[in-house]
PDB file of C-alpha atoms in Angstrom:
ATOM      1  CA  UNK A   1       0.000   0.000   0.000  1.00 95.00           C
ATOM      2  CA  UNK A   2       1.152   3.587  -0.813  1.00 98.00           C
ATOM      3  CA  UNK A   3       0.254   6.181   1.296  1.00 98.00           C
ATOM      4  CA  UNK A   4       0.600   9.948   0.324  1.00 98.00           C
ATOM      5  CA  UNK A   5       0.432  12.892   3.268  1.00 98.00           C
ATOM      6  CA  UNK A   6      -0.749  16.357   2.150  1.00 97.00           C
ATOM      7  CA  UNK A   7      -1.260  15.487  -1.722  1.00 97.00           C
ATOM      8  CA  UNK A   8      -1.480  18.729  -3.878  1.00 96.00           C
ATOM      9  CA  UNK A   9      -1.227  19.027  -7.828  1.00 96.00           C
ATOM     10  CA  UNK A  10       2.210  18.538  -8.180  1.00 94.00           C
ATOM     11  CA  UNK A  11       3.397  16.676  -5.091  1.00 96.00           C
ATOM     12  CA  UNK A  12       2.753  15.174  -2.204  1.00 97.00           C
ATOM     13  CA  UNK A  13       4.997  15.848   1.436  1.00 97.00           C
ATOM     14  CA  UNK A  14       5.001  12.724   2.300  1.00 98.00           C
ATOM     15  CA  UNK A  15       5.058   9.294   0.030  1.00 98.00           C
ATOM     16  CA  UNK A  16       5.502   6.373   2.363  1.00 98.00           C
ATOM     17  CA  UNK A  17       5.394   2.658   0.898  1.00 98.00           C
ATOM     18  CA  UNK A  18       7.216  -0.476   2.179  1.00 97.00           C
ATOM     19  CA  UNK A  19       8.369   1.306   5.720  1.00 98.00           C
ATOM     20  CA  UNK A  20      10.224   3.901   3.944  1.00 98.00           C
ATOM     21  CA  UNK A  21       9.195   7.479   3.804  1.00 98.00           C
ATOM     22  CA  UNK A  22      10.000   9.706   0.873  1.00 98.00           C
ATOM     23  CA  UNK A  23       9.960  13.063   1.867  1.00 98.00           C
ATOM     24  CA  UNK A  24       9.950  16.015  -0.647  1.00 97.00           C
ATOM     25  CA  UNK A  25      12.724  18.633  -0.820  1.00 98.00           C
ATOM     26  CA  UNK A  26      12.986  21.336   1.998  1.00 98.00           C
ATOM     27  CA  UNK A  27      14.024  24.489   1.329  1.00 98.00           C
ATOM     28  CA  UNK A  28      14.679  27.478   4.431  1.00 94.00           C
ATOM     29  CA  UNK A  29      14.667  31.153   3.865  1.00 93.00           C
ATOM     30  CA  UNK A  30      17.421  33.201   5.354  1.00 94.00           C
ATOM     31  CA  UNK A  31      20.217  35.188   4.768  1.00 94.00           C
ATOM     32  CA  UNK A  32      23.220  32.866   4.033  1.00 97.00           C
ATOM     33  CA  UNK A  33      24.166  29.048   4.152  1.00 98.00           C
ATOM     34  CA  UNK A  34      24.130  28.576   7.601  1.00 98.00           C
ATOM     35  CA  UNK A  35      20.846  30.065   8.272  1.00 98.00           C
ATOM     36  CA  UNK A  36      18.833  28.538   5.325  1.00 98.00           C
ATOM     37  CA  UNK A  37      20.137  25.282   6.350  1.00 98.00           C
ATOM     38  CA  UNK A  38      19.583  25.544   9.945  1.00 98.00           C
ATOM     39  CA  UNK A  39      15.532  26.351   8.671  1.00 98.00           C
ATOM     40  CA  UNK A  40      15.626  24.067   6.037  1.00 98.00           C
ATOM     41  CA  UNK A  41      16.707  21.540   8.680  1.00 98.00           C
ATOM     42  CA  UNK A  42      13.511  22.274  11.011  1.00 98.00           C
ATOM     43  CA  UNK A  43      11.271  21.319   7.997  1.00 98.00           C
ATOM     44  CA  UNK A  44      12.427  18.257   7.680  1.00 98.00           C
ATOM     45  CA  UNK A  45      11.961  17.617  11.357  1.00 98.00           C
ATOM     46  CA  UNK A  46       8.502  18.712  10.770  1.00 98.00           C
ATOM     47  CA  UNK A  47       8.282  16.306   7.526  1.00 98.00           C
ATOM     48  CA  UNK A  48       9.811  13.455   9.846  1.00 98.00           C
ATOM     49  CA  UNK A  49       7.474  14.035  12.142  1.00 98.00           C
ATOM     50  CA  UNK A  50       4.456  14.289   9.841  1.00 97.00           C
ATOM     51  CA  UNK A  51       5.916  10.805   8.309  1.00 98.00           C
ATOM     52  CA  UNK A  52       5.951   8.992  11.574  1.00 98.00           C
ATOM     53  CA  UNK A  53      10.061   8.737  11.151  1.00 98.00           C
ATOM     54  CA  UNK A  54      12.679  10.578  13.123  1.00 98.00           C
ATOM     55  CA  UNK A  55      16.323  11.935  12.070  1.00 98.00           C
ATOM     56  CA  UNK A  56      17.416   8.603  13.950  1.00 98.00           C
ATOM     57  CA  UNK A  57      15.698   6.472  11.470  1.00 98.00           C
ATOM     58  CA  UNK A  58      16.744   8.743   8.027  1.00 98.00           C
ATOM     59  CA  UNK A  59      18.421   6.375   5.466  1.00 98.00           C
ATOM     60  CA  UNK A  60      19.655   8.561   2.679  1.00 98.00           C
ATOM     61  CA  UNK A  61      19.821  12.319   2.499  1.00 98.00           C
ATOM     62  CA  UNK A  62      20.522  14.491  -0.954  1.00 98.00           C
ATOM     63  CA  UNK A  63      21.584  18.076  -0.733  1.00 98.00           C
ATOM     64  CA  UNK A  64      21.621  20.482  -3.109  1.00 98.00           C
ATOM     65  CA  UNK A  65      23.661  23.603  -2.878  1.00 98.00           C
ATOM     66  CA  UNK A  66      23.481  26.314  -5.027  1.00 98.00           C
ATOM     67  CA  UNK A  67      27.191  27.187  -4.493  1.00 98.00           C
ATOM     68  CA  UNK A  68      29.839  24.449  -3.714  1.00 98.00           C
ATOM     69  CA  UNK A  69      31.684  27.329  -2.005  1.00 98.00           C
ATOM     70  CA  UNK A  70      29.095  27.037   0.994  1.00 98.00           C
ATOM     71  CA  UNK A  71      29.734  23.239   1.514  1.00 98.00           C
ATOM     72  CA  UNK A  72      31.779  24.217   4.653  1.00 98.00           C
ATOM     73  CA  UNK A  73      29.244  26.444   6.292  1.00 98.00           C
ATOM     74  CA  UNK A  74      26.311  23.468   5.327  1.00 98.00           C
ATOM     75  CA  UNK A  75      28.576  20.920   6.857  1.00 98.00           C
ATOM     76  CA  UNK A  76      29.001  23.317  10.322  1.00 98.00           C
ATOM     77  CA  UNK A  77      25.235  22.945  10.678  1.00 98.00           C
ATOM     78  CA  UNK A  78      24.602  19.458   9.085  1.00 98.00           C
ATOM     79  CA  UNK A  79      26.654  17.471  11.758  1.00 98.00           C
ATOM     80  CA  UNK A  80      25.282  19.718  14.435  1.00 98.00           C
ATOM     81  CA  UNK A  81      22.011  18.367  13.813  1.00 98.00           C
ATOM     82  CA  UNK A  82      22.540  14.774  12.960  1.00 98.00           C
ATOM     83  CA  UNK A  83      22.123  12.394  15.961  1.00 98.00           C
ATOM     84  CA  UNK A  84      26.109  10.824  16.959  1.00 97.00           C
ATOM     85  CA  UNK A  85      25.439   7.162  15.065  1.00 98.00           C
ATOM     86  CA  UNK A  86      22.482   7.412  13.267  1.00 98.00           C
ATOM     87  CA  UNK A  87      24.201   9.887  10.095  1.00 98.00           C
ATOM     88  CA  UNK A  88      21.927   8.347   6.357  1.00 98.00           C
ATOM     89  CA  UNK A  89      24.278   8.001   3.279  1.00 98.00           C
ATOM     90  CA  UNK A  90      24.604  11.443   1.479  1.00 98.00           C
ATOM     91  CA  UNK A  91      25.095  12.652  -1.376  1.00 98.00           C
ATOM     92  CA  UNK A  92      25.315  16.953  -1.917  1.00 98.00           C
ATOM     93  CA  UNK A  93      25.861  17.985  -5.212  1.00 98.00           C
ATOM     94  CA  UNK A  94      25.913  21.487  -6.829  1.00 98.00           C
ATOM     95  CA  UNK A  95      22.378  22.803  -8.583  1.00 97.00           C
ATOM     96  CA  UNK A  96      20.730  25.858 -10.008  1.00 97.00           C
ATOM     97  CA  UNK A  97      17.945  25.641  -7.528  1.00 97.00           C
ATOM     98  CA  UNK A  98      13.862  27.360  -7.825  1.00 95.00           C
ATOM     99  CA  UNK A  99      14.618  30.388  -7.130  1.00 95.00           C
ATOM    100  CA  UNK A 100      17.336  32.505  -7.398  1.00 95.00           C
ATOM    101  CA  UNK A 101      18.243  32.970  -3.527  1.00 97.00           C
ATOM    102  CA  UNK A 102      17.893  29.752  -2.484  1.00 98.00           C
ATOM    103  CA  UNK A 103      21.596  28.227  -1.530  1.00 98.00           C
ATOM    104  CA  UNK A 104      20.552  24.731  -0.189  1.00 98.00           C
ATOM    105  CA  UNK A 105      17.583  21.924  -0.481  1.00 98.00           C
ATOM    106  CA  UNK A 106      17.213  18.588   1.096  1.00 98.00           C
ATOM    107  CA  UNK A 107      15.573  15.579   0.280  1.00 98.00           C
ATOM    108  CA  UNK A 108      15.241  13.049   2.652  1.00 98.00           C
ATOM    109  CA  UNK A 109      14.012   9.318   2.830  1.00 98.00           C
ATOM    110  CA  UNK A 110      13.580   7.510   6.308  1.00 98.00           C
ATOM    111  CA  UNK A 111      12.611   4.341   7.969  1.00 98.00           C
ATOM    112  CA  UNK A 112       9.174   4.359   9.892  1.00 97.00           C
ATOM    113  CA  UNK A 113       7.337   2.648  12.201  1.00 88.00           C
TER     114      UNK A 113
END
């Protein structure tokens, strides 16, 4: 069975099928790297949350980052916030994002209960 949370046009938040959760890409506002990631990180707590999951059960993250140059600053903020043992397999890549001051988005796909 495939279950989709808050289902609009395009997307939904939340696909979960199989015990995995896919959840779509979060994107923060803010005024440099460190700030849109550190919002961009609370949505996907929210999304976690709305998915059942928690950032101890994510499997894979991908990050996109508008600038490679900010990879530093992401990473400051990234391994703040991951639990010690529990870090997914990542990938971050470099990618002309929606809009034009947007430096970072996050997709991330979790284990649930």
């Amino acid at each position: 069975m495939i279950e989709r949370i808050e289902t609009g046009v395009r997307s939904s938040k939340v696909v979960k099928h199989n015990g995995v959760a896919y959840i779509t890409g979060q994107v923060g506002e803010g005024n440099g790297i460190k700030e849109q990631t550190e919002e961009c990180l609370r949505r996907v707590d929210a999304m976690l949350t709305l998915a059942g999951s928690s950032r101890e059960k994510m499997l894979r993250a991908t990050v996109w980052l508008a600038h490679m140059s900010d990879f530093a600053g992401l990473n400051e903020v990234w391994n703040a916030w991951v639990p010690e043992g529990h870090a997914p397999a990542r990938a971050c890549g470099e990618a002309r994002l929606a809009r034009p001051e947007l430096l970072v988005e996050i997709i991330v796909d979790a284990a649930y209960d």
